[in-house]
Coordinates of C-alpha atoms in Angstrom, one line a residue:
X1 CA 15.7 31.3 15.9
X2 CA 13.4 29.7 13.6
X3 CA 13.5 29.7 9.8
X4 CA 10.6 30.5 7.6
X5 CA 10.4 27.5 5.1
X6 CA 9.4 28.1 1.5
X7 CA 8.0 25.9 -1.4
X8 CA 10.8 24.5 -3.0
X9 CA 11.9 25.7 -6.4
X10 CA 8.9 23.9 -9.2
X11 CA 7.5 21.8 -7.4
X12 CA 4.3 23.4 -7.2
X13 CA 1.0 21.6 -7.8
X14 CA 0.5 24.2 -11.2
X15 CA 4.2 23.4 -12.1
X16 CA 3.5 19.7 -11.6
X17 CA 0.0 19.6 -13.4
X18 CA 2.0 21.5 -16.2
X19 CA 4.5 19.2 -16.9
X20 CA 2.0 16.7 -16.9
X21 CA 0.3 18.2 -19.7
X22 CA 3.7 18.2 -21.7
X23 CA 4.4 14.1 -21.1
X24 CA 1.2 12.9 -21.7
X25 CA -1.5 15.1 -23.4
X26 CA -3.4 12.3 -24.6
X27 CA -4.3 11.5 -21.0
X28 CA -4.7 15.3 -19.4
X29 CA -6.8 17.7 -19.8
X30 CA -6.4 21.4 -18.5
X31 CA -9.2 20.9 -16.3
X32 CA -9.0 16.9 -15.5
X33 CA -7.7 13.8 -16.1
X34 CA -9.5 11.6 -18.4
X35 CA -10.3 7.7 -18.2
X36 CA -8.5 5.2 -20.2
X37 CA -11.0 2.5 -21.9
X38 CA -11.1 0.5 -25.3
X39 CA -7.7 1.6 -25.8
X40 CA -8.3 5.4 -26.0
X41 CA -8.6 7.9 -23.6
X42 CA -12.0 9.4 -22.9
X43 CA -13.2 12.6 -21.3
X44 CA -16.6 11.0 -19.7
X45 CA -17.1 10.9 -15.9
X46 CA -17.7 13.5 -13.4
X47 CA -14.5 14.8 -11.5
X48 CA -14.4 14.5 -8.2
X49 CA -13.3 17.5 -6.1
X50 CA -10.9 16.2 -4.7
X51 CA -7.6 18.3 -2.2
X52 CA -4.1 17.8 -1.4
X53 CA -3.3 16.1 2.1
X54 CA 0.0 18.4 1.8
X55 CA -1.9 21.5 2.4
X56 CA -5.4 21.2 1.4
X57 CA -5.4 22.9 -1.9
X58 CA -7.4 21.8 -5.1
X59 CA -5.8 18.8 -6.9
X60 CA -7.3 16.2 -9.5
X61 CA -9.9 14.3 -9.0
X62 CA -11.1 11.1 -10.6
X63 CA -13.3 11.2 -13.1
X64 CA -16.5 9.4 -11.8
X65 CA -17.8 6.9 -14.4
X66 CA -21.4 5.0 -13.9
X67 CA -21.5 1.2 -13.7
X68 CA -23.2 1.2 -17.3
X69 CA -20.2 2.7 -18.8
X70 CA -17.9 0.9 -16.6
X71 CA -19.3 -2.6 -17.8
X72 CA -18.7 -0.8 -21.4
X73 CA -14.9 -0.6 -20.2
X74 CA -15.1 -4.2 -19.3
X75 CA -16.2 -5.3 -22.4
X76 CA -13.8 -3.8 -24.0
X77 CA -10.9 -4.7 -21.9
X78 CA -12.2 -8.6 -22.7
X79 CA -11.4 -7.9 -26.5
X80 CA -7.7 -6.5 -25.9
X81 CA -7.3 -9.6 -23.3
X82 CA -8.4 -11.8 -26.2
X83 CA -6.0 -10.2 -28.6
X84 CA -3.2 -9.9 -26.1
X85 CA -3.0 -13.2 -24.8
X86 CA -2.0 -14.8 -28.3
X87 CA 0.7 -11.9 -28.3
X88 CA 4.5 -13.8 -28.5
X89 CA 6.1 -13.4 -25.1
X90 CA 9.0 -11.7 -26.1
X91 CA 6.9 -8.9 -28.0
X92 CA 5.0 -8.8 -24.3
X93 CA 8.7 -8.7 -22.7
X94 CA 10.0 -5.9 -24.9
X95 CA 6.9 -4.1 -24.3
X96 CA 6.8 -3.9 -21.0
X97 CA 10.5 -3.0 -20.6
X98 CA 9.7 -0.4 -23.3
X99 CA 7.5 0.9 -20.7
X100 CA 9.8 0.5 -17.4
X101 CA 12.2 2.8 -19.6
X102 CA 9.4 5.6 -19.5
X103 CA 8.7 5.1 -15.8
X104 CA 11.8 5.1 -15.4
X105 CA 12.6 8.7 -17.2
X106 CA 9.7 10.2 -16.0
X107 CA 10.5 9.1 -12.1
X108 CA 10.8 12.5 -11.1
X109 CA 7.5 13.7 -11.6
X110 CA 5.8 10.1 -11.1
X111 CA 7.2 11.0 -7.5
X112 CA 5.7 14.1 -7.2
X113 CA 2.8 13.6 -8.1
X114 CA 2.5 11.0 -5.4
X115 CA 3.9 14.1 -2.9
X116 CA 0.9 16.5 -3.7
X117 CA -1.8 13.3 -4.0
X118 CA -0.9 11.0 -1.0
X119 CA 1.6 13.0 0.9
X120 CA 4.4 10.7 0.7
X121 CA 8.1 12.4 1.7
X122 CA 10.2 12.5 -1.1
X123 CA 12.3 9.8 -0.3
X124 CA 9.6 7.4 0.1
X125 CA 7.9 8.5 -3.3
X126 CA 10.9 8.3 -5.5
X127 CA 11.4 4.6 -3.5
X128 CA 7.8 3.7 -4.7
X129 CA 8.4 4.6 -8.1
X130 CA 11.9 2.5 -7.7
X131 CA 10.3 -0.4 -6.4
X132 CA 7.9 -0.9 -8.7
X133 CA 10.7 -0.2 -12.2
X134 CA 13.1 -2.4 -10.3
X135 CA 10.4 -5.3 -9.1
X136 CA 9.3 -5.6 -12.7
X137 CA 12.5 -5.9 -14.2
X138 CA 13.1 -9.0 -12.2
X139 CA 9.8 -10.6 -14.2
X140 CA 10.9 -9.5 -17.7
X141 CA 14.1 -11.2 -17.1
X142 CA 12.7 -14.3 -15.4
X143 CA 9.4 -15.0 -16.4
X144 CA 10.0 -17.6 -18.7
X145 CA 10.5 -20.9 -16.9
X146 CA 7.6 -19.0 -14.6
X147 CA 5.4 -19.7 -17.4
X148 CA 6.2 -23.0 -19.2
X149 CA 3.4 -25.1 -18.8
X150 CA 0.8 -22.2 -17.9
X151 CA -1.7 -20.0 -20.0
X152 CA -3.4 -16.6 -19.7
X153 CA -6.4 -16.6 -17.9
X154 CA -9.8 -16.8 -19.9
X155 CA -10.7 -13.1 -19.0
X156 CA -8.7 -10.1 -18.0
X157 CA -7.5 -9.5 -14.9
X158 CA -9.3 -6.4 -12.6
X159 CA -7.7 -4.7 -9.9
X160 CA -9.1 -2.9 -7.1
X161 CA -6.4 -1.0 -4.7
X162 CA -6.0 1.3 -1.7
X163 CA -4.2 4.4 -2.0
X164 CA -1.1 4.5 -0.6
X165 CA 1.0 2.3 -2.8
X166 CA -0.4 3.6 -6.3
X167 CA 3.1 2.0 -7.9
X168 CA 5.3 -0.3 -6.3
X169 CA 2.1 -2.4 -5.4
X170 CA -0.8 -1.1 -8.0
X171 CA 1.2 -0.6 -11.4
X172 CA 3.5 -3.4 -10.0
X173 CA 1.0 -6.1 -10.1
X174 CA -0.6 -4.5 -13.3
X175 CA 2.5 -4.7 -15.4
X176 CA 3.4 -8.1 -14.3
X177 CA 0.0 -9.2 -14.8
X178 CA 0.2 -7.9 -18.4
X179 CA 3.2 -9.7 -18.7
X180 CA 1.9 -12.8 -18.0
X181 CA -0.5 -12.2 -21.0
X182 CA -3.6 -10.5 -19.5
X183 CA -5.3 -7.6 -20.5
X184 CA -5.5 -5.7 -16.9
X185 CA -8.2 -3.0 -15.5
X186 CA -8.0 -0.5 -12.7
X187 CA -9.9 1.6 -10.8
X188 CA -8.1 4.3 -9.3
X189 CA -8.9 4.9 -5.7
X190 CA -11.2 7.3 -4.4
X191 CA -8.4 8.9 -1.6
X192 CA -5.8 9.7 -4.1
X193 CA -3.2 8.6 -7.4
X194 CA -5.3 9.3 -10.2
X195 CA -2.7 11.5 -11.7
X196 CA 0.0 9.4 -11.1
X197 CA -2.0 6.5 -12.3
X198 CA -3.0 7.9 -15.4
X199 CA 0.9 8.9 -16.2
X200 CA 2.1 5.2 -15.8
X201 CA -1.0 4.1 -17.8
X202 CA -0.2 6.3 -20.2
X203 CA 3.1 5.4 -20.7
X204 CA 2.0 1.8 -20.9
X205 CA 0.0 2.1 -23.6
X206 CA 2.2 3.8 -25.3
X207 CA 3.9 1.1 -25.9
X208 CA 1.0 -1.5 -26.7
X209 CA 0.4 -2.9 -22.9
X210 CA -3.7 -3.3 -23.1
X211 CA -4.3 -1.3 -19.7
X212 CA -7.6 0.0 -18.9
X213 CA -8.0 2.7 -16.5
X214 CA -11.3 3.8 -14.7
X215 CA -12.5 5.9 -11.6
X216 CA -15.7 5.5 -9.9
X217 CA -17.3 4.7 -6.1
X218 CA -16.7 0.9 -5.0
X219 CA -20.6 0.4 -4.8
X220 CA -21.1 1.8 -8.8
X221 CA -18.4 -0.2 -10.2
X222 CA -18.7 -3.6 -8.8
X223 CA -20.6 -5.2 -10.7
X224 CA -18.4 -4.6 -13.7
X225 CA -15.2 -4.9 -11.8
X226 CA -15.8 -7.9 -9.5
X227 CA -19.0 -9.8 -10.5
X228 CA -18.9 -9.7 -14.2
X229 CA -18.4 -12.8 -16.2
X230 CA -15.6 -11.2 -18.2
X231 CA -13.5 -11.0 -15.6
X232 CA -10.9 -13.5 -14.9
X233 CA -9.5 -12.8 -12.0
X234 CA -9.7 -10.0 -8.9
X235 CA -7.1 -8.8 -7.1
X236 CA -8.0 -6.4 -4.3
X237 CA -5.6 -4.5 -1.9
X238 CA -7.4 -2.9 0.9
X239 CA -9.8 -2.8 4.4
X240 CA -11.6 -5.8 5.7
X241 CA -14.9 -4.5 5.1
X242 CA -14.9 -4.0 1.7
X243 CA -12.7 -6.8 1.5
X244 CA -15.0 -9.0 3.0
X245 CA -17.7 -7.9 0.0
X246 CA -15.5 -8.6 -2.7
X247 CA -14.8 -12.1 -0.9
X248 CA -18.3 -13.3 -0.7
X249 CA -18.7 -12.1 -4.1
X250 CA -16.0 -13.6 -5.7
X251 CA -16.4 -17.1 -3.4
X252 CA -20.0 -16.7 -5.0
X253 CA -19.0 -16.7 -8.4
X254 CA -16.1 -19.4 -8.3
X255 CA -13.7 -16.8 -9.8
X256 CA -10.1 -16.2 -9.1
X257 CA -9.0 -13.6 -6.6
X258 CA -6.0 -12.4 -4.5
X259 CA -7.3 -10.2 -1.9
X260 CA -4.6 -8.5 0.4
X261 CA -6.5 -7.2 3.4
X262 CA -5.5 -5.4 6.6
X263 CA -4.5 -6.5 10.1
X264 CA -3.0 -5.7 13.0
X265 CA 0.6 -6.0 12.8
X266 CA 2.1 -6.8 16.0
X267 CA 6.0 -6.5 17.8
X268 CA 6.1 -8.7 20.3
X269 CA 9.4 -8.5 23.1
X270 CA 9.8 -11.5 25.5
X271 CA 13.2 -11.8 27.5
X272 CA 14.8 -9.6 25.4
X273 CA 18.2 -7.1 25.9
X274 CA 19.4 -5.7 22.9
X275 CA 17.8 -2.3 23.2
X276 CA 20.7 -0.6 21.2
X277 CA 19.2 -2.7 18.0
X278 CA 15.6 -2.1 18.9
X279 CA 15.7 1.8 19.5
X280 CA 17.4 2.1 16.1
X281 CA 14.8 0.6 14.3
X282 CA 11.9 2.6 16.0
X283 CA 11.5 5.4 13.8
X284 CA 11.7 3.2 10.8
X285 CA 8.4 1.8 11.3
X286 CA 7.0 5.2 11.1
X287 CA 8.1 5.6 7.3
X288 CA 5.1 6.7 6.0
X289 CA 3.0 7.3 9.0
X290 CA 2.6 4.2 9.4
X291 CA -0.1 4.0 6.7
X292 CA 1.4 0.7 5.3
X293 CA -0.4 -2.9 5.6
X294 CA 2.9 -4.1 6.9
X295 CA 3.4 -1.6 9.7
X296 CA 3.5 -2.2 13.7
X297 CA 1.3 -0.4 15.4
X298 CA 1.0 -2.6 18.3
X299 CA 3.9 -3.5 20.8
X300 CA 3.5 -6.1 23.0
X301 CA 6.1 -6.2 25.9
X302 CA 6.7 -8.4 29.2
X303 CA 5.8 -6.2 32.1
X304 CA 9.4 -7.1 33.7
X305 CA 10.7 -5.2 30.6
X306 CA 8.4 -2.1 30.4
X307 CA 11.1 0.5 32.1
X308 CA 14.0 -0.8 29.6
X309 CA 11.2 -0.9 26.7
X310 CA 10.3 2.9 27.5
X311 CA 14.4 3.9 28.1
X312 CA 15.1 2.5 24.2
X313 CA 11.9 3.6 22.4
X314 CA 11.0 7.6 23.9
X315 CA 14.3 8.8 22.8
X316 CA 13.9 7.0 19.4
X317 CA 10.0 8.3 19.0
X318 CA 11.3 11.8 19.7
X319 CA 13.6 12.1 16.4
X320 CA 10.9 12.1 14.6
X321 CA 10.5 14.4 11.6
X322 CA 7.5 15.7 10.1
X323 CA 5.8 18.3 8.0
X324 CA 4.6 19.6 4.4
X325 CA 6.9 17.1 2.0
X326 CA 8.5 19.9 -0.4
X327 CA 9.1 22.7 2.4
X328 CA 12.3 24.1 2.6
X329 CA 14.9 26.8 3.8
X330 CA 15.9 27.9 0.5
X331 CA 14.1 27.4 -3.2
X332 CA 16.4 25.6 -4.2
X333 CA 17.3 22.9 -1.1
X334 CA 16.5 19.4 -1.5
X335 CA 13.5 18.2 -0.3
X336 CA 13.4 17.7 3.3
X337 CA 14.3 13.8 4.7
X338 CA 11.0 13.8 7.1
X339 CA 9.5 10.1 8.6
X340 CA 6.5 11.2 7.3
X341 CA 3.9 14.4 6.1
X342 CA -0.2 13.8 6.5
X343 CA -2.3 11.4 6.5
X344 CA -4.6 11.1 3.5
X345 CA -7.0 13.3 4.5
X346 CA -8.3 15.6 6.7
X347 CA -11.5 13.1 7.6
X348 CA -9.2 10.8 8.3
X349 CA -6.9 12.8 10.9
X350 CA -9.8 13.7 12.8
X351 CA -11.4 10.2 13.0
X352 CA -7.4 9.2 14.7
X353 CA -8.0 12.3 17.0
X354 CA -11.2 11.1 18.5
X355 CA -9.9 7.8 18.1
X356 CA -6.7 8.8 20.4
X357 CA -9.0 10.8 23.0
X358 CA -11.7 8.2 23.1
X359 CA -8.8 5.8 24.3
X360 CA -7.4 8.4 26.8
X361 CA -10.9 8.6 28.1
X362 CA -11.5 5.4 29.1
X363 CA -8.5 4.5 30.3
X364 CA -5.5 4.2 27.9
X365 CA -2.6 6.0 29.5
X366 CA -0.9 8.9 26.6
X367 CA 3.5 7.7 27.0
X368 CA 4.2 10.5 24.1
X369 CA 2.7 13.1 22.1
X370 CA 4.4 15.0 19.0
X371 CA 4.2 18.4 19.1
X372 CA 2.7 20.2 16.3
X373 CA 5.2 23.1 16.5
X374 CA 8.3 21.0 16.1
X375 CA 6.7 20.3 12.7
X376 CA 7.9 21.8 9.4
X377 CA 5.2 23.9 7.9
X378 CA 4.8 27.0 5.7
X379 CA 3.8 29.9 6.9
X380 CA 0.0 29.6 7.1
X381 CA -0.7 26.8 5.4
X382 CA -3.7 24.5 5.9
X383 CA -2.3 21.7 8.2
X384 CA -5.6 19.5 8.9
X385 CA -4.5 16.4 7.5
X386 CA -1.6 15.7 9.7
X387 CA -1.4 13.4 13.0
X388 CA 1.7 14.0 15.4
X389 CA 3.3 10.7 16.5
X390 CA 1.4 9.4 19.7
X391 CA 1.8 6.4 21.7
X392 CA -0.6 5.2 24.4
X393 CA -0.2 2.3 26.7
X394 CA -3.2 0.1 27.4
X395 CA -5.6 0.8 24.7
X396 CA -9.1 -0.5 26.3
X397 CA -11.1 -3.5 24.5
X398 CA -13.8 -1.2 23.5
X399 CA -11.9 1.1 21.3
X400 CA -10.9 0.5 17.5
X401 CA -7.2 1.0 18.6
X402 CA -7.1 -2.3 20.5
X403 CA -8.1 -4.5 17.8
X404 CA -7.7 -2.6 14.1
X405 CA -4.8 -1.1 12.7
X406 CA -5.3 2.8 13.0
X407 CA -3.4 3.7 9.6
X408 CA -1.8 6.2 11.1
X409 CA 1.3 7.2 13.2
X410 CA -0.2 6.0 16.8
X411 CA 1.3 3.4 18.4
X412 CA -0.3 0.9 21.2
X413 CA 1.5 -0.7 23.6
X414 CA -0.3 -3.6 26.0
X415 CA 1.7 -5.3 28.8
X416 CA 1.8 -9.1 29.0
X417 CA 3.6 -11.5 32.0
X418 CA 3.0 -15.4 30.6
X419 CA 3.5 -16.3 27.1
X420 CA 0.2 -17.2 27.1
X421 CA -0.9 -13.7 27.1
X422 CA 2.2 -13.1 25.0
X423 CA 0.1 -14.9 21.7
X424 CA -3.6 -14.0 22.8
X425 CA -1.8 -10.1 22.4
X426 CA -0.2 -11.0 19.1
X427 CA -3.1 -12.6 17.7
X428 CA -5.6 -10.3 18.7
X429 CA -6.7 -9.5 14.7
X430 CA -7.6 -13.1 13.5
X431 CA -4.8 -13.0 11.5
X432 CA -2.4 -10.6 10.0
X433 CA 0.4 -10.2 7.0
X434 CA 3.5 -9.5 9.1
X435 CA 4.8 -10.0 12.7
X436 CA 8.3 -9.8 14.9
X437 CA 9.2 -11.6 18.0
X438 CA 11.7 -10.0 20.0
X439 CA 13.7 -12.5 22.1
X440 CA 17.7 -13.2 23.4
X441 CA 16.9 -17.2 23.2
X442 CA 16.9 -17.9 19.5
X443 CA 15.6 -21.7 20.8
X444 CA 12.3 -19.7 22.4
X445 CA 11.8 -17.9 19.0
X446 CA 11.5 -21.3 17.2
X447 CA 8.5 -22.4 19.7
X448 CA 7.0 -19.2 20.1
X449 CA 6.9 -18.0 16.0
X450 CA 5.0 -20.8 14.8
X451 CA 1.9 -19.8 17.1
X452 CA 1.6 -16.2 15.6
X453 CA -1.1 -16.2 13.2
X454 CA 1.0 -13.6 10.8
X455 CA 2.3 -14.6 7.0
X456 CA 5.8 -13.7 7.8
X457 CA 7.1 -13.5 11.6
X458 CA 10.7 -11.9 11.8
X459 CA 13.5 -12.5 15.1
X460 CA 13.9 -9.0 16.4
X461 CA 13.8 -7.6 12.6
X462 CA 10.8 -5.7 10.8
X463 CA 8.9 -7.6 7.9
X464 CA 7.7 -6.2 4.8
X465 CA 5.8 -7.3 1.6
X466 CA 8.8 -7.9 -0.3
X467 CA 10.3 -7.6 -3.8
X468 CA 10.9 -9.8 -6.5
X469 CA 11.2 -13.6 -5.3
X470 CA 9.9 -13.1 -1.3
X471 CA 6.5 -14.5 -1.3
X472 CA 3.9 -12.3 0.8
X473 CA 0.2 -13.6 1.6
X474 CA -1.8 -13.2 5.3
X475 CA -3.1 -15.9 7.7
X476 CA -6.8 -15.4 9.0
X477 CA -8.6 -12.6 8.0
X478 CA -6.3 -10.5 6.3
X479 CA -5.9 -13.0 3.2
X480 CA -8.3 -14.2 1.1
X481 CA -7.3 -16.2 -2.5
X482 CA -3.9 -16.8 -3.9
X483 CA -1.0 -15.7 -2.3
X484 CA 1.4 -13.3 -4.4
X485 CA 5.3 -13.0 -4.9
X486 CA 7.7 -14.4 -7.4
X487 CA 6.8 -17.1 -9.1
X488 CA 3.3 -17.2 -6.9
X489 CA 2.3 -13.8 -8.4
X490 CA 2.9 -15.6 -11.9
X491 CA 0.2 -18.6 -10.6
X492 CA -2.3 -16.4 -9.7
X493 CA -3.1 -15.1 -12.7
X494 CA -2.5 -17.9 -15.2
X495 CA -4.0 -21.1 -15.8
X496 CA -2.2 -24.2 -15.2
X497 CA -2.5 -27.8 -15.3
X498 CA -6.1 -29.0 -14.6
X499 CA -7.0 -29.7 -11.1
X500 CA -3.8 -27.4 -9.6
X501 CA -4.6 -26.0 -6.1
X502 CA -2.6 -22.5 -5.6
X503 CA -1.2 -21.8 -2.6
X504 CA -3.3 -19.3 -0.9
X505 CA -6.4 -19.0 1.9
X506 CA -9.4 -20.2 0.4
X507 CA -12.4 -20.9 1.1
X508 CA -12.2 -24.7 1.2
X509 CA -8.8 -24.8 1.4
X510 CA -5.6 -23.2 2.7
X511 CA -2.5 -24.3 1.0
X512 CA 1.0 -22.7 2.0
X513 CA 3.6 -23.0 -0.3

């Protein structure tokens, strides 16, 4: 007989907005959340209404500034980067950790805000909020010989982000940047994270870490946060079309950048046998719902091993969990261990739906759909935003599944007999950040890995962006700039000796490292 879940004990959006109050007034106010400029908070812009993915109820919203007042912020944030850059680097150090020690004690509700905001399983929220604590550390206790022989940047450094990764990528890069001895600004992104940006901000400056803080549309605030002359450097994490605008802009200008784009991740299987390994690692690459840039939404498999591929990977795709994040059996269970809850929004399940039957109709054969009422839900509760797993076999070459990355949990799956068609399938994206090659001959790996146009290519293992010292970057058209990572990540934004080419995908140049 099935259970009737509940909300588990305070974890509520009105418990959660509560306790923000309590940790950081200065930044919250009963009604919003306010913007973070010239080293105070301010209650200008116009909230956005803005809903939960969880279950459609009213959340925060960022408060909208206008490009005026956001080349105000700009100007600002150039004064604090001016001051801040002739601050010692062991005051920058001990500041920084000062702040990791409040991320650290307020991890709890940092994770729950992403729940309500983004939708992120507990698990997965508390490990952003760990990744991004623990990734820092590694700089405070190792940026020294990072920096010896390197300066700040001449202007601060601006940062533009998706939404899915508002800490263990967004306040990651921020804090190192910071660091490194630049004053940093944000804009928080439209989808989701403001709250849980403007707690780790808050935090931050706290403790004296010059972070500015700002919400607005791409199109308003672009000209402050990409193409003004204050800026020193602009690191971007998001789609290739509004990637591609910041690229021309910032190739334009001649200034600095590190833009992180998307493509289409791809698992290729060639004479391959251990389906043990392979079926085990299946419903790992739908942590999340597979709205990661180093997800696999495409598996590309030798016709000879389709039967074995589908014996390993239906079972696997059928453990799936998924449902409302904090829904449980009793008040006060644990929070559910679920592969993923919804997408970001509601608009953007619905584009995957017609995405899925527009496939279907012209040709794409459905292998596997989730159903909806294995799902965990509360009784009545708004469940637009969520996507069941689906996986479809020969997505046609007019439809946006064959050649993007969905950002969602579908998986695609095209057949291949020569090796030939092996890397055309692989490569279909013009480049993309991760890859795997599947194969039992280690010596056809070695041939074959070098012609997939993907940053970092794994032998029958997943890839991911990495922590600490594991370098991360894209080939093609899902890098442009500097690439990031360890010591890299300390390149990019500093200045070193004259003439230095960073290693990156430039315009004129690429350099690996």
């Amino acid at each position: 007989m099935a259970t009737t879940l509940t909300l588990k004990s305070g974890t509520s959006w009105p418990d959660t907005w509560r306790r923000c109050l309590a940790a950081a007034p200065e930044a919250f106010r009963d009604d919003r959340v306010l913007n973070l400029w010239n080293a105070s908070w301010q209650a200008d812009g116009r909230p956005l209404p803005t809903t939960s993915p969880v279950d459609g109820s009213p959340v925060a919203g960022p408060p909208r500034l206008d490009g005026a007042t956001a080349s105000r912020a700009v100007r600002a944030c150039l004064d604090q980067h001016r001051a801040w850059r002739h601050v010692p680097l062991e005051e920058r150090r001990a500041r920084v950790a000062a702040t990791l020690d409040a991320l650290a004690a307020h991890r709890d509700l940092l994770a729950l805000l992403l729940v309500w905001e983004i939708g992120k399983p507990w698990r997965l929220a508390q490990a952003d909020v760990d990744r991004a604590v623990d990734g820092v550390r590694w700089y405070v206790d190792g940026i020294g010989p990072m920096l010896d022989g390197r300066a700040p940047l001449d202007g601060p450094v601006s940062n533009i982000a998706s939404w899915n990764y508002p800490m263990s990528v967004l306040v990651h890069a921020m804090l190192v940047q910071a660091l490194a001895g630049n004053a940093v600004i944000a804009k928080t992104p439209t989808d989701g994270g403001v709250a849980c940006l403007s707690l780790a901000c808050a935090l931050a400056a706290r403790e004296g870490v010059p972070v500015t803080l700002v919400s607005g549309s791409g199109s308003e605030l672009s000209r402050a946060l990409v193409r003004a002359p204050e800026i020193g450097c602009v690191s971007f994490v998001g789609g290739r079309d509004t990637g591609a605008a910041v690229a021309t802009a910032v190739a334009d200008l001649g200034k600095r950048h590190i833009l992180e784009q998307e493509g289409l991740n791809t698992w290729g299987l060639w004479n391959h046998s251990d389906w043990d390994t392979f079926s085990a690692v299946v419903p790992k690459l739908f942590d999340y719902g597979k709205q990661r840039c180093t997800a696999y939404p495409r598996f590309v498999v030798q016709r000879a091993l389709f039967d074995a591929f589908l014996a390993a990977y239906l079972p696997a795709v059928r453990t799936l969990s998924v449902g409302h994040p904090l829904a449980v059996e009793r008040r006060d269970d644990p929070c559910p261990r679920l592969d993923f809850g919804p997408v970001i929004n509601a608009a953007k399940a619905e584009e995957l739906h017609d995405q899925i039957a527009e496939a279907v109709d012209r040709g794409a054969v459905p292998l596997y759909r989730g159903d909806p009422a294995d799902a965990r839900f509360l009784p009545g509760q708004d469940t637009s935003a969520y996507v069941q797993p689906v996986t479809l076999l020969g997505p046609p070459p007019s439809s946006p599944l064959h050649h993007a990355e969905p950002f969602g949990p579908v998986d695609t799956i095209v057949l291949v007999d020569t090796e030939a068609e092996l890397l055309a399938a692989m490569n279909a994206s013009n480049g993309a950040l991760v890859a795997t090659l599947s194969t039992d001959d280690r010596a056809t790996y070695e041939r074959l890995a070098p012609q997939i146009r993907a940053f970092k290519v794994g032998h029958g293992t997943a890839r991911s962006r990495g922590d600490r010292d594991e370098l991360f970057g894209g080939f093609g058209a899902s890098w442009r700039g500097a690439f990031v990572g360890g010591e890299l990540l300390v390149r990019a934004v500093t200045r070193g000796p004259r003439g230095e080419r960073l290693p990156g995908n430039f315009p004129y140049y690429r350099l690996m490292p």
